[in-house]
CSV table of C-alpha atoms and ligand atoms in Angstrom, one decimal:
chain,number,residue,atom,x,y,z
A,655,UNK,CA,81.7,75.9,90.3
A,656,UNK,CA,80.8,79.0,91.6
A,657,UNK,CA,77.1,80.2,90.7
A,658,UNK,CA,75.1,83.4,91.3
A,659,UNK,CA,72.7,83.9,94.0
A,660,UNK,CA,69.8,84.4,91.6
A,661,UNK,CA,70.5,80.8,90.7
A,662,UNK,CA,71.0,79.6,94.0
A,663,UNK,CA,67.8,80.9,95.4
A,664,UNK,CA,66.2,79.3,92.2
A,665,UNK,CA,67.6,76.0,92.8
A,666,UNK,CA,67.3,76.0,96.7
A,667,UNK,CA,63.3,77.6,95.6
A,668,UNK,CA,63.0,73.8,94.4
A,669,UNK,CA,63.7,72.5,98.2
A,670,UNK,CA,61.1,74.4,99.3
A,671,UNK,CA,63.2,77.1,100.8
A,672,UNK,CA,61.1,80.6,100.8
A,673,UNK,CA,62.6,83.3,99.0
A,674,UNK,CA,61.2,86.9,98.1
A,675,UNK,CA,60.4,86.4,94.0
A,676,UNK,CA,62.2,89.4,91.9
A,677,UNK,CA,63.7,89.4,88.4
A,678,UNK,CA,67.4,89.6,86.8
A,679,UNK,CA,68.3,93.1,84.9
A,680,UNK,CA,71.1,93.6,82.8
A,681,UNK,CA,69.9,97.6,82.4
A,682,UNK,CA,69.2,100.2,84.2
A,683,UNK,CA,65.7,99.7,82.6
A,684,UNK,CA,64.9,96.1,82.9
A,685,UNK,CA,65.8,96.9,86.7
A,686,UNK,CA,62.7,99.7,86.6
A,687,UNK,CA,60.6,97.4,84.7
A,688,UNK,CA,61.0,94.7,87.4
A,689,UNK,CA,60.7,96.8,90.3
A,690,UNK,CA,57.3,98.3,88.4
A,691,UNK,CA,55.8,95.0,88.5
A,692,UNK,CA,56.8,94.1,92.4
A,693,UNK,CA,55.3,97.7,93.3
A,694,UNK,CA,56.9,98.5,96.5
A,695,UNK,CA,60.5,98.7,97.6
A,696,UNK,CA,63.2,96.2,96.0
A,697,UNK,CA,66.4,95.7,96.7
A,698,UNK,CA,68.9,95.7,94.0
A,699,UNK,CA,71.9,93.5,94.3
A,700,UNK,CA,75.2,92.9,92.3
A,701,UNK,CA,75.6,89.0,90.7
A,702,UNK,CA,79.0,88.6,91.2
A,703,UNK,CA,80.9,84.9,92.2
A,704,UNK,CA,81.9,87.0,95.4
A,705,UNK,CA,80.6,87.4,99.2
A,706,UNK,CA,80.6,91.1,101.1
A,707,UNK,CA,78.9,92.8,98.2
A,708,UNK,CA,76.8,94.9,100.5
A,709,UNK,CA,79.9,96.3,101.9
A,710,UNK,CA,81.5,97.1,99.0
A,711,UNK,CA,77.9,98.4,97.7
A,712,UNK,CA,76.4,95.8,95.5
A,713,UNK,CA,73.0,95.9,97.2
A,714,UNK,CA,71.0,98.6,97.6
A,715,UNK,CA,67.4,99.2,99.3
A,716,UNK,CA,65.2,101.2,96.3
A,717,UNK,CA,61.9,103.1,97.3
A,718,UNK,CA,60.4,103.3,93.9
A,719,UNK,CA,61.1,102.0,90.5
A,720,UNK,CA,63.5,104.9,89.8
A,721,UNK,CA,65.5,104.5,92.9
A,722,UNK,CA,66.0,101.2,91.6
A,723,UNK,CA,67.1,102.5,88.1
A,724,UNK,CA,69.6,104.8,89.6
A,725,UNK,CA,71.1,102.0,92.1
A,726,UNK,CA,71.2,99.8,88.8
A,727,UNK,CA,73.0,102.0,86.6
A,728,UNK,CA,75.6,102.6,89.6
A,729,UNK,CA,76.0,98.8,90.3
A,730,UNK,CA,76.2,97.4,86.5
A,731,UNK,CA,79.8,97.6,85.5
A,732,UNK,CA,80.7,98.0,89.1
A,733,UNK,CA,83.9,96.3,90.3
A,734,UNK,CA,83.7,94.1,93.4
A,735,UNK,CA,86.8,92.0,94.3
A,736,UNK,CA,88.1,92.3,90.9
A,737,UNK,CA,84.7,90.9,89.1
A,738,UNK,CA,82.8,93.4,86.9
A,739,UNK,CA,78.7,93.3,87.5
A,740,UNK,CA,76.8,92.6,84.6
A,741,UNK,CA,73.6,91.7,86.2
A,742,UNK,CA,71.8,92.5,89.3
A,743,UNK,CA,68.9,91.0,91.1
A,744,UNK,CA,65.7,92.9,91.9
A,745,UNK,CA,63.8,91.1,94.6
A,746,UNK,CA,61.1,92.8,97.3
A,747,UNK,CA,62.9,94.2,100.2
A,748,UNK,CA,61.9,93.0,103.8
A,749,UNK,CA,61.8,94.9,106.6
A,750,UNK,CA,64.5,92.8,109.1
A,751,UNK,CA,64.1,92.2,112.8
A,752,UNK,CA,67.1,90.0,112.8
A,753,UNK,CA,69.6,88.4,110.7
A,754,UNK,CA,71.1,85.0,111.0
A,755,UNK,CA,73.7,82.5,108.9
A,756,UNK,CA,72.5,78.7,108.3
A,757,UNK,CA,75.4,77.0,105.9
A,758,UNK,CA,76.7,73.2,104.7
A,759,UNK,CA,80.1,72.5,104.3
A,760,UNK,CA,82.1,69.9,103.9
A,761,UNK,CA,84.6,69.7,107.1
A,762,UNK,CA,87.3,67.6,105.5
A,763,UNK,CA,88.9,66.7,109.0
A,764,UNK,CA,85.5,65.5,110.6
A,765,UNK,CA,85.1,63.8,106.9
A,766,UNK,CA,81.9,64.3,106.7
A,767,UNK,CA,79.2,67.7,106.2
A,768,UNK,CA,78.9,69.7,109.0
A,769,UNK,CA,75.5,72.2,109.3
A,770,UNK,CA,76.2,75.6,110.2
A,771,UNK,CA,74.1,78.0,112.4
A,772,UNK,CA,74.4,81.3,113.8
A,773,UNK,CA,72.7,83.9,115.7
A,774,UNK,CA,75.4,86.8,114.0
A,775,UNK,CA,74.2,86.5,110.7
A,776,UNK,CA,74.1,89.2,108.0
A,777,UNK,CA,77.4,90.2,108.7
A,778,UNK,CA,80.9,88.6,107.6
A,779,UNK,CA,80.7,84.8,109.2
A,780,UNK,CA,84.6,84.8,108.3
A,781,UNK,CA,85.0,87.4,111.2
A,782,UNK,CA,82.5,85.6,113.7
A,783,UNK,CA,84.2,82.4,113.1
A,784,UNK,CA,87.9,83.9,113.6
A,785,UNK,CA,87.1,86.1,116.6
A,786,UNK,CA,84.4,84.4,118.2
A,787,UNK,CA,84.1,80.7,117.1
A,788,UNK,CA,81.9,79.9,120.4
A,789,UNK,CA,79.0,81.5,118.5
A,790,UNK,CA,78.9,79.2,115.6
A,791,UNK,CA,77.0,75.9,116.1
A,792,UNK,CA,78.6,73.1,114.0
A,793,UNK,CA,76.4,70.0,113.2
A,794,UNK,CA,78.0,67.0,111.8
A,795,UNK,CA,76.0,64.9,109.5
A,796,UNK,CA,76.4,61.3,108.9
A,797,UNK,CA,75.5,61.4,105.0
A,798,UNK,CA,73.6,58.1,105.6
A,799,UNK,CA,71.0,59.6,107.7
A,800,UNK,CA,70.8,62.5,106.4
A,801,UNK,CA,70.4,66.1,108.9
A,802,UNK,CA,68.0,64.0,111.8
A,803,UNK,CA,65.0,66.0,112.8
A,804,UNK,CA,66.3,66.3,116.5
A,805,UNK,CA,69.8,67.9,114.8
A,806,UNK,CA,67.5,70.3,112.5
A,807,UNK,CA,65.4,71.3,115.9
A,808,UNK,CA,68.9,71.8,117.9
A,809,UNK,CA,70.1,74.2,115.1
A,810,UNK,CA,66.8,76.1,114.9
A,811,UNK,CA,67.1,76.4,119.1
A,812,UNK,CA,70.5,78.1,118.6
A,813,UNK,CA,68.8,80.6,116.1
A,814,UNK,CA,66.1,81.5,117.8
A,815,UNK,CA,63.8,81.0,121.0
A,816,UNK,CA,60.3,81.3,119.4
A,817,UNK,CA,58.7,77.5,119.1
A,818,UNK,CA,57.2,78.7,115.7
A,819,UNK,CA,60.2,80.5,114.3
A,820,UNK,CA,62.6,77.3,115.8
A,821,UNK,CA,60.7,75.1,113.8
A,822,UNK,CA,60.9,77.2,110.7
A,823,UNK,CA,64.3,77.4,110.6
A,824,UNK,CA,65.1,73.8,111.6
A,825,UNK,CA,62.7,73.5,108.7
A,826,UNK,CA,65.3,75.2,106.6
A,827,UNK,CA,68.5,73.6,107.7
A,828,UNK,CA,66.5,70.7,106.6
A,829,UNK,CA,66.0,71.6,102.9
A,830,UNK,CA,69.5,73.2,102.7
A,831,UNK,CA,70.8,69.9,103.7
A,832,UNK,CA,69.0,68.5,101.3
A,833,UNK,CA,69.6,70.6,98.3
A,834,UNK,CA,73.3,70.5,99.4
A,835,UNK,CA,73.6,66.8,98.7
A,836,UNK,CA,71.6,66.5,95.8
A,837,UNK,CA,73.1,69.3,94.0
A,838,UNK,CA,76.8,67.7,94.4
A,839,UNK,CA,77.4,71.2,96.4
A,840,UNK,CA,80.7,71.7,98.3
A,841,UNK,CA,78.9,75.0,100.2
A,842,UNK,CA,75.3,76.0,100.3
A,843,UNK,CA,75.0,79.1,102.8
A,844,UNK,CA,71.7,81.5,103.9
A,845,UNK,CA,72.8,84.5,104.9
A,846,UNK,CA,71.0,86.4,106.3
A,847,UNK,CA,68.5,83.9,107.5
A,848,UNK,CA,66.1,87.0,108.5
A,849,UNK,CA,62.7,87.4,110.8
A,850,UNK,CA,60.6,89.9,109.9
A,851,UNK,CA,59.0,92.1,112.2
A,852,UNK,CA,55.9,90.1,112.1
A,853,UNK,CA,58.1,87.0,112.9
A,854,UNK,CA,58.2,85.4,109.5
A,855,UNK,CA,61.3,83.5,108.8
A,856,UNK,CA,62.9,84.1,105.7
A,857,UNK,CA,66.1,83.2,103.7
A,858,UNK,CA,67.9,86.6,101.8
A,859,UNK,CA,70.8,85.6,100.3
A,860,UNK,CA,71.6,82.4,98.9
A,861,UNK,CA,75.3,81.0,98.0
A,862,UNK,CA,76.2,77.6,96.0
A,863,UNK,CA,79.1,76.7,95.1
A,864,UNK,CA,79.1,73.1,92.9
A,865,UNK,CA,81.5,70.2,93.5
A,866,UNK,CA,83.5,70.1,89.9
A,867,UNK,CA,83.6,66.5,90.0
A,868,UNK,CA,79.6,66.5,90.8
A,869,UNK,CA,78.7,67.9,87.6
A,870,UNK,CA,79.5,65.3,84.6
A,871,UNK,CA,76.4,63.2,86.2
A,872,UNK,CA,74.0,66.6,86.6
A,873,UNK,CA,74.3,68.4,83.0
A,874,UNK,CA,71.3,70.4,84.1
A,875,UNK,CA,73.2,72.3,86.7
A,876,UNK,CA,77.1,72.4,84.6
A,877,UNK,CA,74.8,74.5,82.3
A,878,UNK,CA,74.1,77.7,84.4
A,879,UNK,CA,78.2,77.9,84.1
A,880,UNK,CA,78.7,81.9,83.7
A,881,UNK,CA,81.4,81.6,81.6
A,882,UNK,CA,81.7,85.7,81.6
A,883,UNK,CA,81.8,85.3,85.3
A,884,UNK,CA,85.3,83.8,85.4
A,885,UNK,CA,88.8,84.7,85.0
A,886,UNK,CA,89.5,84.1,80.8
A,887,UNK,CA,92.8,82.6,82.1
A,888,UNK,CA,91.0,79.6,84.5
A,889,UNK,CA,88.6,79.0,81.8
A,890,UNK,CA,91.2,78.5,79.0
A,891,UNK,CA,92.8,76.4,81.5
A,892,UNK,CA,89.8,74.1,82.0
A,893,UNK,CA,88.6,74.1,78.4
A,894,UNK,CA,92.8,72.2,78.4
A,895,UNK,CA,92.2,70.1,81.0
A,896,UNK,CA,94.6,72.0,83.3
A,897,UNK,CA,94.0,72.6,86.9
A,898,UNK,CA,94.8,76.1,87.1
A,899,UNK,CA,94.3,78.7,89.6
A,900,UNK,CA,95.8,82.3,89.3
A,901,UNK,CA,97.3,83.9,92.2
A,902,UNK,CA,99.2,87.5,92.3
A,903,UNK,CA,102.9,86.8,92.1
A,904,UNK,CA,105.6,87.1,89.1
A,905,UNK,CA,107.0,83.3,89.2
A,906,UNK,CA,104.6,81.4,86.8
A,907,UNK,CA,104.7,78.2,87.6
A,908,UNK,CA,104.3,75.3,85.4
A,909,UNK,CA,104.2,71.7,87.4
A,910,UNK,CA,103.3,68.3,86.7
A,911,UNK,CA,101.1,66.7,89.6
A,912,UNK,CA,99.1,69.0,92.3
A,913,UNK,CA,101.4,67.5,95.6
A,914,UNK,CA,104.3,69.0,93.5
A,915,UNK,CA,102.9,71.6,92.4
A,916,UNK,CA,101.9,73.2,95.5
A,917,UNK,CA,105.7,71.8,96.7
A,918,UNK,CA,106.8,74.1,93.9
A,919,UNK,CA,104.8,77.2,95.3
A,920,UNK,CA,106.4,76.7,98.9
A,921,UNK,CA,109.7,77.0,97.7
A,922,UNK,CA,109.1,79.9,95.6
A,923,UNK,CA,107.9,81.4,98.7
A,924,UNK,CA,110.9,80.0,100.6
A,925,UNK,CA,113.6,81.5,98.2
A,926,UNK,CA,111.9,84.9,98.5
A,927,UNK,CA,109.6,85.2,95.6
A,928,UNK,CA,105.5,84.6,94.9
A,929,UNK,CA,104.1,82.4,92.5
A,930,UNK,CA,102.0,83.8,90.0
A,931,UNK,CA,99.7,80.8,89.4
A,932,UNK,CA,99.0,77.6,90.8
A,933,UNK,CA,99.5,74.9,87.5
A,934,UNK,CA,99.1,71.4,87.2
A,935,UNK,CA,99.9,69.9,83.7
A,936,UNK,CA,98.2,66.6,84.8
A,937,UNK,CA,99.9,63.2,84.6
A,938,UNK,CA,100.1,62.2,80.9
A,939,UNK,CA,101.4,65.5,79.7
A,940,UNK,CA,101.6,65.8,76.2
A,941,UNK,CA,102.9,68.9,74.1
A,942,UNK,CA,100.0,70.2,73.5
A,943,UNK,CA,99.0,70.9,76.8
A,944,UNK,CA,102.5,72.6,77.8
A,945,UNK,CA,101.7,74.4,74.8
A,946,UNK,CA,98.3,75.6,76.2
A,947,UNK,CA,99.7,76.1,79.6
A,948,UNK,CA,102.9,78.2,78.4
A,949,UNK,CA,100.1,80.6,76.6
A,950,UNK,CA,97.6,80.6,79.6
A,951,UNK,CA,100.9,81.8,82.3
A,952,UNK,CA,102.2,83.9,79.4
A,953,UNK,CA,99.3,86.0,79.1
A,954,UNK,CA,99.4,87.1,82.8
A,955,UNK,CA,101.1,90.7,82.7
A,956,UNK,CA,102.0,90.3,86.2
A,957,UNK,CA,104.6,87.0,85.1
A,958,UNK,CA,108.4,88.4,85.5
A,959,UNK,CA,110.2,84.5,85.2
A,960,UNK,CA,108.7,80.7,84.1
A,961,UNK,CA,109.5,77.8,86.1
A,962,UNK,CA,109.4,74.4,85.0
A,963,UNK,CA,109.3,71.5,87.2
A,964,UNK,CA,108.9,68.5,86.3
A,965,UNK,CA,109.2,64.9,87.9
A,966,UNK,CA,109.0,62.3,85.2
A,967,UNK,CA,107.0,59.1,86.0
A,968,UNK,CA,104.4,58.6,83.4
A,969,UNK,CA,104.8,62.1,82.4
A,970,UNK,CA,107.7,61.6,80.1
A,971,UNK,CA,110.3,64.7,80.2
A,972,UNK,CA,110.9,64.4,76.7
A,973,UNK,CA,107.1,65.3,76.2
A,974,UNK,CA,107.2,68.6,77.8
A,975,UNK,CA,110.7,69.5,76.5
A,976,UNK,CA,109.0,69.1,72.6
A,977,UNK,CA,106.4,71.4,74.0
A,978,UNK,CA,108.0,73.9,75.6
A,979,UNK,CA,110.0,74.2,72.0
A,980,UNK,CA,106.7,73.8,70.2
A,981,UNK,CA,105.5,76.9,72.4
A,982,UNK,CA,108.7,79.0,72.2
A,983,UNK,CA,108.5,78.6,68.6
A,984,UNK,CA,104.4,79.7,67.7
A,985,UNK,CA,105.5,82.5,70.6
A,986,UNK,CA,108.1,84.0,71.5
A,987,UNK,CA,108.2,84.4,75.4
A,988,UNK,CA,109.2,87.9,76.4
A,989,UNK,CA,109.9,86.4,80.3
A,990,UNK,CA,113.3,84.0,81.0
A,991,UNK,CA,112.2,80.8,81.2
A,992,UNK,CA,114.0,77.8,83.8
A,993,UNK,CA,113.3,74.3,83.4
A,994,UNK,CA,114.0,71.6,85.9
A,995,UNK,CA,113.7,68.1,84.8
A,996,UNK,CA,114.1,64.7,85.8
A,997,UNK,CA,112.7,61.0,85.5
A,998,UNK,CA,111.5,59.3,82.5
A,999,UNK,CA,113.3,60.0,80.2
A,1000,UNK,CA,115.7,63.0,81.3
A,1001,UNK,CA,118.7,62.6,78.8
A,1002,UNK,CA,116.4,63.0,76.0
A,1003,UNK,CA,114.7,66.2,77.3
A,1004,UNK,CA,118.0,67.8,78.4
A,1005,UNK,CA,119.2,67.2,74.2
A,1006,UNK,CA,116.4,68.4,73.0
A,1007,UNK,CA,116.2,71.7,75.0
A,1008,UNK,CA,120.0,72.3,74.4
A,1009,UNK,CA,119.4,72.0,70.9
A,1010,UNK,CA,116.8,74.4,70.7
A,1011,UNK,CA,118.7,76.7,72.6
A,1012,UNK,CA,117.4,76.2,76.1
A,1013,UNK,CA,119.4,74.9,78.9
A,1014,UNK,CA,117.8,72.3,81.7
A,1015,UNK,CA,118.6,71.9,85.0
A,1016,UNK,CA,117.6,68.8,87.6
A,1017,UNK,CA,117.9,70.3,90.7
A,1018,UNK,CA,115.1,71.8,91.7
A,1019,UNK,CA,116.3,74.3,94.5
A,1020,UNK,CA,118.7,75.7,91.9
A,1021,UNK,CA,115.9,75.9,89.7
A,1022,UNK,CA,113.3,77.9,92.0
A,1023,UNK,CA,116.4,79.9,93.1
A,1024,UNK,CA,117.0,81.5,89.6
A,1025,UNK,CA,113.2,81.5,88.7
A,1026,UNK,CA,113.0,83.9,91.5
A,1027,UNK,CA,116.1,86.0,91.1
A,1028,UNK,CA,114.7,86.5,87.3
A,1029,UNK,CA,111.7,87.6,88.8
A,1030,UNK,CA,113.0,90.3,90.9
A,1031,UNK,CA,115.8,91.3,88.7
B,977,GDP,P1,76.3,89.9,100.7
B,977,GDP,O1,76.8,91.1,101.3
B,977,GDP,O2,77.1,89.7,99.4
B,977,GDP,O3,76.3,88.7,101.5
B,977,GDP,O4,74.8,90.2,100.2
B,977,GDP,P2,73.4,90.0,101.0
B,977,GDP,O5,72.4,89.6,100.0
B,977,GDP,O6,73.6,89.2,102.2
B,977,GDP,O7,73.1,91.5,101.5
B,977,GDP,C1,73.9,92.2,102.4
B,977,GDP,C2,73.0,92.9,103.4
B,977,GDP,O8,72.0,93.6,102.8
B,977,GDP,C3,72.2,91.9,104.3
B,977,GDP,O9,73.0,91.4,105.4
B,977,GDP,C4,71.1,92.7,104.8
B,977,GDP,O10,71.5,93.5,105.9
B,977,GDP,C5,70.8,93.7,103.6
B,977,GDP,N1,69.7,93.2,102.9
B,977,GDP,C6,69.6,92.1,102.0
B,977,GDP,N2,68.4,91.9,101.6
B,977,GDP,C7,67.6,92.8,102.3
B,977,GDP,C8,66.2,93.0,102.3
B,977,GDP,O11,65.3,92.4,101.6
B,977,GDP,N3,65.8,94.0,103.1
B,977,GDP,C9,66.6,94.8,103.9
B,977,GDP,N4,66.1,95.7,104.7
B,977,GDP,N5,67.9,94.6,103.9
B,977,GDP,C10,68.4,93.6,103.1
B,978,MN,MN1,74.9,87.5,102.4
């Protein structure tokens, strides 16, 4: 679960992490009104669940509280990487020195969370860590310990050769650590980690994003969900149970188990064609779901051909052939559909789709084949 920075700084604000205090407008006036009260200049950034908004102009250095209106009305209803703003932070500005990244991750190959630190901060870390990787420090963390002081001191050395400003920073790593484990986060990143001209170190930027499976035990932090914030289609999905993700192609794609799923998406990709979603029905699929799913891929514009695949085990094909009919029948689909099915019970689904009209195959190369010769045609 993605979050916003103004909750990220307010949660990381709880580790002790020092932030610049502002206020969240979703007017041109609230943004005035805040920026009023902080009396002097503000900076006025886009809330978006999306990185580079200073280079696509989400944040914005005001003099005066109607240089902060003005950026304000510009940024609300802004479009940055296909997300509309609706609210943007007003926080002090600080005059920078320098800018650096500290960031948690989880490195799945090292199996364990690796602390990030970087002397080119501010800028896209993506593009630091592609073209020059050498300037990235990685810290593995053995989650039993914890980040160990002498680690926290090694990171703030890489930042920075000031004693005071190395120990504020290792500081830092420290409580990101920290709040990165207890908040069940997959990512907690600063960037920019600034100095000021007077040397203070200070965080600018804050980004969290939540392990799903973390939040059923910490219903405190599942509620600062922005459900505006999302794509309709993946939260349909979820409110289903459905692992969904959408993605820009025409196949839609609907598969039962993720390992087959993203098996599915190669092939696509193999015969020539791009999948339009990513689509797990789950393992005990029952009609209702395939209903739900049929409506979620349906409603994508971009959808030119359906593909079914299916592998029966405790899925039973019978199952998703009743609701594939059940779906065709509350909607009519204005895309072909092509179902491959096979396992538990196969003969039964095959009879009931010919009966209704469809036809099902059990090869799946044939089937992604004509999915993606629909698509194109
Ligand atoms: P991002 O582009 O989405 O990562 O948004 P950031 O919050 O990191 O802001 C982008 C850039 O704006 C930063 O790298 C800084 O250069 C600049 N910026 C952010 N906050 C301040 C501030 O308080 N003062 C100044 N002078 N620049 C800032
Ligand atoms: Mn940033």
């Amino acid at each position: 679960m993605n979050l916003h920075e103004y909750q990220a700084r307010e949660l990381l604000q709880r580790f002790g992490i020092p932030f610049p205090h502002g206020g969240v407008a979703g007017t041109a006036e609230e943004a005035r009104a805040i920026a009023e009260r902080l009396a002097g200049p503000v900076m006025v950034k886009a809330q978006v669940h999306s990185g580079g908004r200073g280079k696509a102009g989400g944040v914005k250095l005001a003099r005066n509280p109607t240089e902060a209106a003005a950026h304000a009305t510009r940024i609300l209803g802004m479009t940055i990487h296909d997300l509309t703003v609706q609210k943007v932070l007003v926080v002090p500005a600080a005059e920078i020195a320098s800018e650096s990244y500290l960031g948690v991750i989880v490195d799945r190959a090292a199996q364990r969370p690796v602390v990030m630190g970087s002397a080119a901060g501010g800028v896209d870390i993506e593009e630091v860590a592609a073209r020059t990787p050498e300037r990235i420090q990685r810290v593995p963390v053995d989650p039993r310990y914890g980040l160990l002081p002498h680690q926290a001191t090694a990171l703030g050395f890489g930042l920075y050769r000031d004693l005071a400003q190395v120990r504020a920073a290792a500081d830092i790593a420290e409580k990101l650590y920290a709040a990165f484990y207890a908040l069940g986060a997959s990512l907690a990143e600063i960037n920019p980690l600034a100095t000021t001209p007077e040397g203070q170190v200070i965080a600018l930027d804050a980004k969290l994003v939540i392990d799903d499976n973390e939040l059923a035990r910490r219903p405190e932090i599942a509620a600062l969900r922005d459900l505006s914030a999302e794509a309709p289609s993946e939260r349909q999905a979820r409110d289903h149970g459905l692992s969904f993700i959408k993605l820009q192609g025409s196949v839609g794609c609907c598969v039962n188990g993720a390992g087959l799923a993203m098996a599915t998406m190669d092939l696509v990709k193999l015969y020539g064609g791009e999948p339009a979603n990513f689509l797990d029905i789950g393992g005990s699929s029952n009609p209702q779901k395939v209903v739900a799913a049929l409506q979620i891929i349906t409603s994508d514009p971009g959808v030119r051909s359906i593909l079914f695949n299916i592998f029966g085990g405790i899925t039973r094909c019978d199952d998703v052939a009743n609701g594939i009919v059940q779906a065709t029948r509350q909607f009519p689909l204005k895309v072909p559909l092509v179902i491959r099915l096979t396992g538990t019970n196969e003969a039964e689904a095959i009879a009931i789709l010919t009966n209704a009209g469809f036809s099902g195959l059990t090869d799946m190369d044939d089937a992604v084949r004509r999915a993606v010769a629909l698509a194109q045609a």
